[in-house]
Amino acid sequence: MQQVIFLGPPGSGKGTQAARIAEILEIPHISTGEILRSNVSQETSLGQQAKTYMDRGDLVPDQLVLDMVEERLKEPDAQKGWILDGFPRTVSQAEFVEEKLSNSDGNSSEGELQAINLDVPDDVLVERLLARGRQDDNEETIRRRLQVYREQTAPLIEFYRDRGQLHDVDGDRTMDEVTACLKKAIAPE
Ligand code: B4P
């Protein structure tokens, strides 16, 4: 069972590459950002609560996201593996994943989990996101998302490095070059 986590600042290519790798490994691509955006557009109670945070560039509170991910990981397609894109984003979300994995079958699945750190310089990130132009891709919100990333998500790089589960990947290359490098790191032939 392959379990892959994509870390990286907004605009680093998490969503783009997670979709490609999920297709190669034939496991579901689970993007918390996409699930949240779908809840916002359907005006669910979760979407209404999440919207204010997302519009500001802040993280949605852990408990809302944890419940959402817990439900998604129970779906039948997630039993054979998964790629989590944009989750975990805080140390407590990472601890939740660790706890889930050690409880899933009574045995610790440590060693199966792989985390990817997609590294891209800030000026390239801002340029990419402004070019994409999603609702939360205006300059002010992008700067806030980058700040939140540095403060709350970047510590997860050391969290996974300490556990021997981290692959550092240079994301400032063409999409195909990044995919080839990821494939080599996660699924060597
Ligand atoms: P996300 O949807 O995760 O958005 P993101 O960080 O901006 O990354 P995304 O995956 O969309 O972009 P990508 O780098 O692929 O989160 C949005 C919001 O949801 C957060 O701000 C937060 O409020 C909330 N949220 C989500 N998860 C949460 C959690 N776990 N806890 C709390 N809150 C949470 O691509 C960006 C652009 O770059 C694209 O246009 C792409 O085409 C381009 N690109 C990618 N790779 C490229 C390359 N190699 N070269 C050139 N361009 C490239």
Tab-separated table of C-alpha atoms and ligand atoms in Angstrom:
chain	number	residue	atom	x	y	z
A	1	MET	CA	0.000	0.000	0.000
A	2	GLN	CA	1.621	3.209	-1.188
A	3	GLN	CA	1.058	6.352	0.879
A	4	VAL	CA	2.491	9.601	-0.405
A	5	ILE	CA	2.291	13.108	1.037
A	6	PHE	CA	3.006	16.211	-1.036
A	7	LEU	CA	4.461	19.128	0.911
A	8	GLY	CA	5.459	22.393	-0.691
A	9	PRO	CA	4.457	26.039	-0.756
A	10	PRO	CA	1.421	27.256	-2.707
A	11	GLY	CA	2.252	27.174	-6.407
A	12	SER	CA	5.062	24.634	-6.050
A	13	GLY	CA	3.221	22.147	-8.268
A	14	LYS	CA	1.693	19.915	-5.585
A	15	GLY	CA	-1.690	19.617	-7.289
A	16	THR	CA	-0.183	19.281	-10.760
A	17	GLN	CA	2.324	16.591	-9.821
A	18	ALA	CA	0.115	14.717	-7.339
A	19	ALA	CA	-2.441	14.159	-10.146
A	20	ARG	CA	0.244	12.801	-12.487
A	21	ILE	CA	1.816	10.495	-9.881
A	22	ALA	CA	-1.604	9.220	-8.760
A	23	GLU	CA	-2.304	8.177	-12.344
A	24	ILE	CA	1.043	6.405	-12.623
A	25	LEU	CA	0.617	4.558	-9.309
A	26	GLU	CA	-3.146	4.004	-9.844
A	27	ILE	CA	-4.079	5.308	-6.428
A	28	PRO	CA	-6.451	8.195	-5.572
A	29	HIS	CA	-5.262	11.792	-5.533
A	30	ILE	CA	-6.781	13.446	-2.483
A	31	SER	CA	-6.445	17.234	-2.473
A	32	THR	CA	-7.771	18.944	0.645
A	33	GLY	CA	-7.790	22.256	-1.251
A	34	GLU	CA	-10.033	20.751	-3.953
A	35	ILE	CA	-12.406	19.135	-1.445
A	36	LEU	CA	-12.672	22.449	0.401
A	37	ARG	CA	-13.271	24.426	-2.817
A	38	SER	CA	-15.983	21.971	-3.831
A	39	ASN	CA	-17.658	22.450	-0.422
A	40	VAL	CA	-17.439	26.227	-0.851
A	41	SER	CA	-19.055	26.127	-4.297
A	42	GLN	CA	-21.825	23.808	-3.057
A	43	GLU	CA	-22.336	26.104	-0.036
A	44	THR	CA	-22.227	23.215	2.450
A	45	SER	CA	-21.872	24.014	6.141
A	46	LEU	CA	-18.181	23.031	5.949
A	47	GLY	CA	-17.739	25.262	2.874
A	48	GLN	CA	-19.350	28.235	4.592
A	49	GLN	CA	-17.045	27.831	7.594
A	50	ALA	CA	-13.926	27.311	5.437
A	51	LYS	CA	-14.491	30.168	2.971
A	52	THR	CA	-13.488	33.055	5.248
A	53	TYR	CA	-10.156	31.409	6.069
A	54	MET	CA	-9.412	30.476	2.447
A	55	ASP	CA	-10.224	33.957	1.133
A	56	ARG	CA	-7.749	35.439	3.628
A	57	GLY	CA	-5.026	32.899	2.769
A	58	ASP	CA	-5.196	31.345	6.238
A	59	LEU	CA	-5.418	27.646	7.016
A	60	VAL	CA	-8.854	26.232	7.697
A	61	PRO	CA	-9.003	25.095	11.386
A	62	ASP	CA	-7.499	21.642	11.948
A	63	GLN	CA	-10.640	19.991	13.273
A	64	LEU	CA	-12.686	20.788	10.152
A	65	VAL	CA	-9.968	19.427	7.886
A	66	LEU	CA	-9.245	16.363	10.044
A	67	ASP	CA	-12.898	15.238	9.995
A	68	MET	CA	-13.021	15.779	6.234
A	69	VAL	CA	-9.843	13.745	5.584
A	70	GLU	CA	-10.910	11.004	7.968
A	71	GLU	CA	-14.142	10.545	5.980
A	72	ARG	CA	-12.303	10.553	2.642
A	73	LEU	CA	-9.745	7.957	3.767
A	74	LYS	CA	-12.588	5.563	4.663
A	75	GLU	CA	-13.738	5.412	0.999
A	76	PRO	CA	-13.100	2.043	-0.705
A	77	ASP	CA	-10.643	3.443	-3.285
A	78	ALA	CA	-8.344	4.722	-0.509
A	79	GLN	CA	-7.826	1.251	0.951
A	80	LYS	CA	-5.171	0.401	-1.640
A	81	GLY	CA	-3.109	3.558	-1.084
A	82	TRP	CA	-3.360	7.321	-1.577
A	83	ILE	CA	-1.631	10.561	-2.393
A	84	LEU	CA	-2.425	13.392	-0.025
A	85	ASP	CA	-1.949	16.776	-1.705
A	86	GLY	CA	-1.877	19.761	0.644
A	87	PHE	CA	-2.371	17.637	3.756
A	88	PRO	CA	-0.881	17.594	6.357
A	89	ARG	CA	-0.215	21.315	6.646
A	90	THR	CA	0.353	21.573	10.406
A	91	VAL	CA	2.189	19.446	12.946
A	92	SER	CA	-1.097	18.301	14.476
A	93	GLN	CA	-2.366	17.207	11.033
A	94	ALA	CA	0.898	15.239	10.589
A	95	GLU	CA	0.422	13.608	13.991
A	96	PHE	CA	-3.104	12.642	12.927
A	97	VAL	CA	-1.722	10.856	9.822
A	98	GLU	CA	0.879	9.060	11.930
A	99	GLU	CA	-1.769	7.936	14.408
A	100	LYS	CA	-4.116	6.754	11.627
A	101	LEU	CA	-1.360	4.715	10.009
A	102	SER	CA	-0.297	3.051	13.225
A	103	ASN	CA	-3.934	2.173	14.072
A	104	SER	CA	-5.123	1.042	10.674
A	105	ASP	CA	-4.265	-2.643	11.057
A	106	GLY	CA	-2.843	-2.808	14.532
A	107	ASN	CA	0.663	-2.707	13.064
A	108	SER	CA	2.740	0.359	12.443
A	109	SER	CA	2.998	1.082	8.711
A	110	GLU	CA	6.049	3.258	9.265
A	111	GLY	CA	8.409	3.031	6.326
A	112	GLU	CA	5.637	2.857	3.720
A	113	LEU	CA	4.815	6.541	3.956
A	114	GLN	CA	6.835	8.843	1.703
A	115	ALA	CA	6.779	12.628	1.874
A	116	ILE	CA	7.775	14.903	-0.998
A	117	ASN	CA	9.131	18.384	-0.434
A	118	LEU	CA	8.703	20.365	-3.665
A	119	ASP	CA	11.100	23.270	-3.465
A	120	VAL	CA	10.557	26.442	-5.554
A	121	PRO	CA	11.823	30.025	-4.962
A	122	ASP	CA	9.232	32.563	-3.742
A	123	ASP	CA	9.395	34.860	-6.792
A	124	VAL	CA	8.631	31.918	-9.117
A	125	LEU	CA	5.700	30.883	-6.872
A	126	VAL	CA	4.137	34.342	-6.968
A	127	GLU	CA	4.553	34.532	-10.731
A	128	ARG	CA	2.910	31.107	-11.267
A	129	LEU	CA	-0.033	31.806	-8.985
A	130	LEU	CA	-0.730	35.249	-10.455
A	131	ALA	CA	-0.736	33.600	-13.897
A	132	ARG	CA	-3.231	30.935	-12.707
A	133	GLY	CA	-5.588	33.554	-11.210
A	134	ARG	CA	-7.824	31.388	-8.968
A	135	GLN	CA	-10.044	33.337	-6.526
A	136	ASP	CA	-7.360	33.115	-3.820
A	137	ASP	CA	-4.535	33.917	-6.250
A	138	ASN	CA	-4.341	37.703	-5.752
A	139	GLU	CA	-1.052	39.183	-4.583
A	140	GLU	CA	-2.146	39.957	-1.007
A	141	THR	CA	-3.578	36.477	-0.386
A	142	ILE	CA	-0.591	34.788	-2.038
A	143	ARG	CA	1.830	36.642	0.276
A	144	ARG	CA	-0.258	35.602	3.283
A	145	ARG	CA	-0.366	31.947	2.096
A	146	LEU	CA	3.413	31.956	1.718
A	147	GLN	CA	3.829	33.374	5.224
A	148	VAL	CA	1.439	30.763	6.653
A	149	TYR	CA	3.368	28.064	4.784
A	150	ARG	CA	6.706	29.171	6.280
A	151	GLU	CA	5.257	29.383	9.801
A	152	GLN	CA	2.975	26.358	9.981
A	153	THR	CA	3.802	23.898	7.197
A	154	ALA	CA	7.569	24.204	6.605
A	155	PRO	CA	8.317	22.601	10.034
A	156	LEU	CA	6.875	19.369	8.574
A	157	ILE	CA	9.931	19.121	6.309
A	158	GLU	CA	12.080	18.359	9.359
A	159	PHE	CA	9.286	16.231	10.877
A	160	TYR	CA	9.472	13.839	7.901
A	161	ARG	CA	13.233	14.170	7.430
A	162	ASP	CA	13.738	13.052	11.050
A	163	ARG	CA	11.658	9.941	10.287
A	164	GLY	CA	13.679	9.131	7.157
A	165	GLN	CA	10.590	9.550	4.966
A	166	LEU	CA	11.440	12.741	3.054
A	167	HIS	CA	12.410	13.214	-0.612
A	168	ASP	CA	13.569	16.735	-1.559
A	169	VAL	CA	12.668	17.561	-5.150
A	170	ASP	CA	13.589	20.699	-7.099
A	171	GLY	CA	10.222	21.964	-8.398
A	172	ASP	CA	11.694	24.867	-10.403
A	173	ARG	CA	11.920	22.871	-13.626
A	174	THR	CA	9.494	21.933	-16.374
A	175	MET	CA	6.474	19.881	-15.293
A	176	ASP	CA	7.771	16.815	-17.161
A	177	GLU	CA	11.206	17.072	-15.563
A	178	VAL	CA	9.648	17.291	-12.099
A	179	THR	CA	7.408	14.277	-12.820
A	180	ALA	CA	10.384	12.221	-13.995
A	181	CYS	CA	12.318	13.062	-10.843
A	182	LEU	CA	9.347	12.224	-8.613
A	183	LYS	CA	8.803	8.930	-10.375
A	184	LYS	CA	12.410	7.996	-9.796
A	185	ALA	CA	12.161	8.913	-6.096
A	186	ILE	CA	8.816	7.273	-5.303
A	187	ALA	CA	8.471	4.426	-7.753
A	188	PRO	CA	11.911	3.359	-8.980
A	189	GLU	CA	11.623	0.601	-11.599
B	1	B4P	P1	-4.443	24.222	-2.155
B	1	B4P	O1	-5.558	23.850	-3.044
B	1	B4P	O2	-3.632	23.099	-1.593
B	1	B4P	O3	-3.609	25.239	-3.045
B	1	B4P	P2	-2.103	25.599	-3.301
B	1	B4P	O4	-1.266	25.442	-2.076
B	1	B4P	O5	-2.150	26.943	-3.935
B	1	B4P	O6	-1.466	24.570	-4.325
B	1	B4P	P3	-2.013	23.967	-5.687
B	1	B4P	O7	-1.804	22.498	-5.523
B	1	B4P	O8	-3.337	24.392	-6.037
B	1	B4P	O9	-1.116	24.596	-6.848
B	1	B4P	P4	0.034	23.961	-7.684
B	1	B4P	O10	1.204	24.151	-6.802
B	1	B4P	O11	-0.184	22.599	-8.246
B	1	B4P	O12	-4.964	25.085	-0.908
B	1	B4P	C1	-5.809	26.236	-1.037
B	1	B4P	C2	-6.311	26.706	0.355
B	1	B4P	O13	-7.130	25.668	0.992
B	1	B4P	C3	-5.237	27.002	1.415
B	1	B4P	O14	-4.725	28.317	1.299
B	1	B4P	C4	-6.036	26.766	2.738
B	1	B4P	O15	-6.818	27.885	3.079
B	1	B4P	C5	-6.969	25.623	2.414
B	1	B4P	N1	-6.414	24.296	2.797
B	1	B4P	C6	-6.081	23.296	1.932
B	1	B4P	N2	-5.601	22.229	2.614
B	1	B4P	C7	-5.618	22.560	3.934
B	1	B4P	C8	-5.228	21.877	5.140
B	1	B4P	N3	-4.690	20.649	5.101
B	1	B4P	N4	-5.378	22.511	6.334
B	1	B4P	C9	-5.926	23.735	6.370
B	1	B4P	N5	-6.317	24.453	5.284
B	1	B4P	C10	-6.156	23.872	4.071
B	1	B4P	O16	0.098	24.838	-9.024
B	1	B4P	C11	0.072	26.241	-9.084
B	1	B4P	C12	0.275	26.757	-10.511
B	1	B4P	O17	1.609	26.537	-10.940
B	1	B4P	C13	-0.608	26.086	-11.554
B	1	B4P	O18	-1.130	27.063	-12.404
B	1	B4P	C14	0.328	25.159	-12.314
B	1	B4P	O19	-0.050	24.969	-13.653
B	1	B4P	C15	1.640	25.890	-12.218
B	1	B4P	N6	2.784	24.974	-12.216
B	1	B4P	C16	2.902	23.840	-11.501
B	1	B4P	N7	4.093	23.234	-11.748
B	1	B4P	C17	4.757	24.051	-12.644
B	1	B4P	C18	6.051	23.972	-13.290
B	1	B4P	N8	6.899	22.967	-13.071
B	1	B4P	N9	6.391	24.990	-14.114
B	1	B4P	C19	5.547	26.008	-14.350
B	1	B4P	N10	4.304	26.128	-13.797
B	1	B4P	C20	3.913	25.162	-12.946
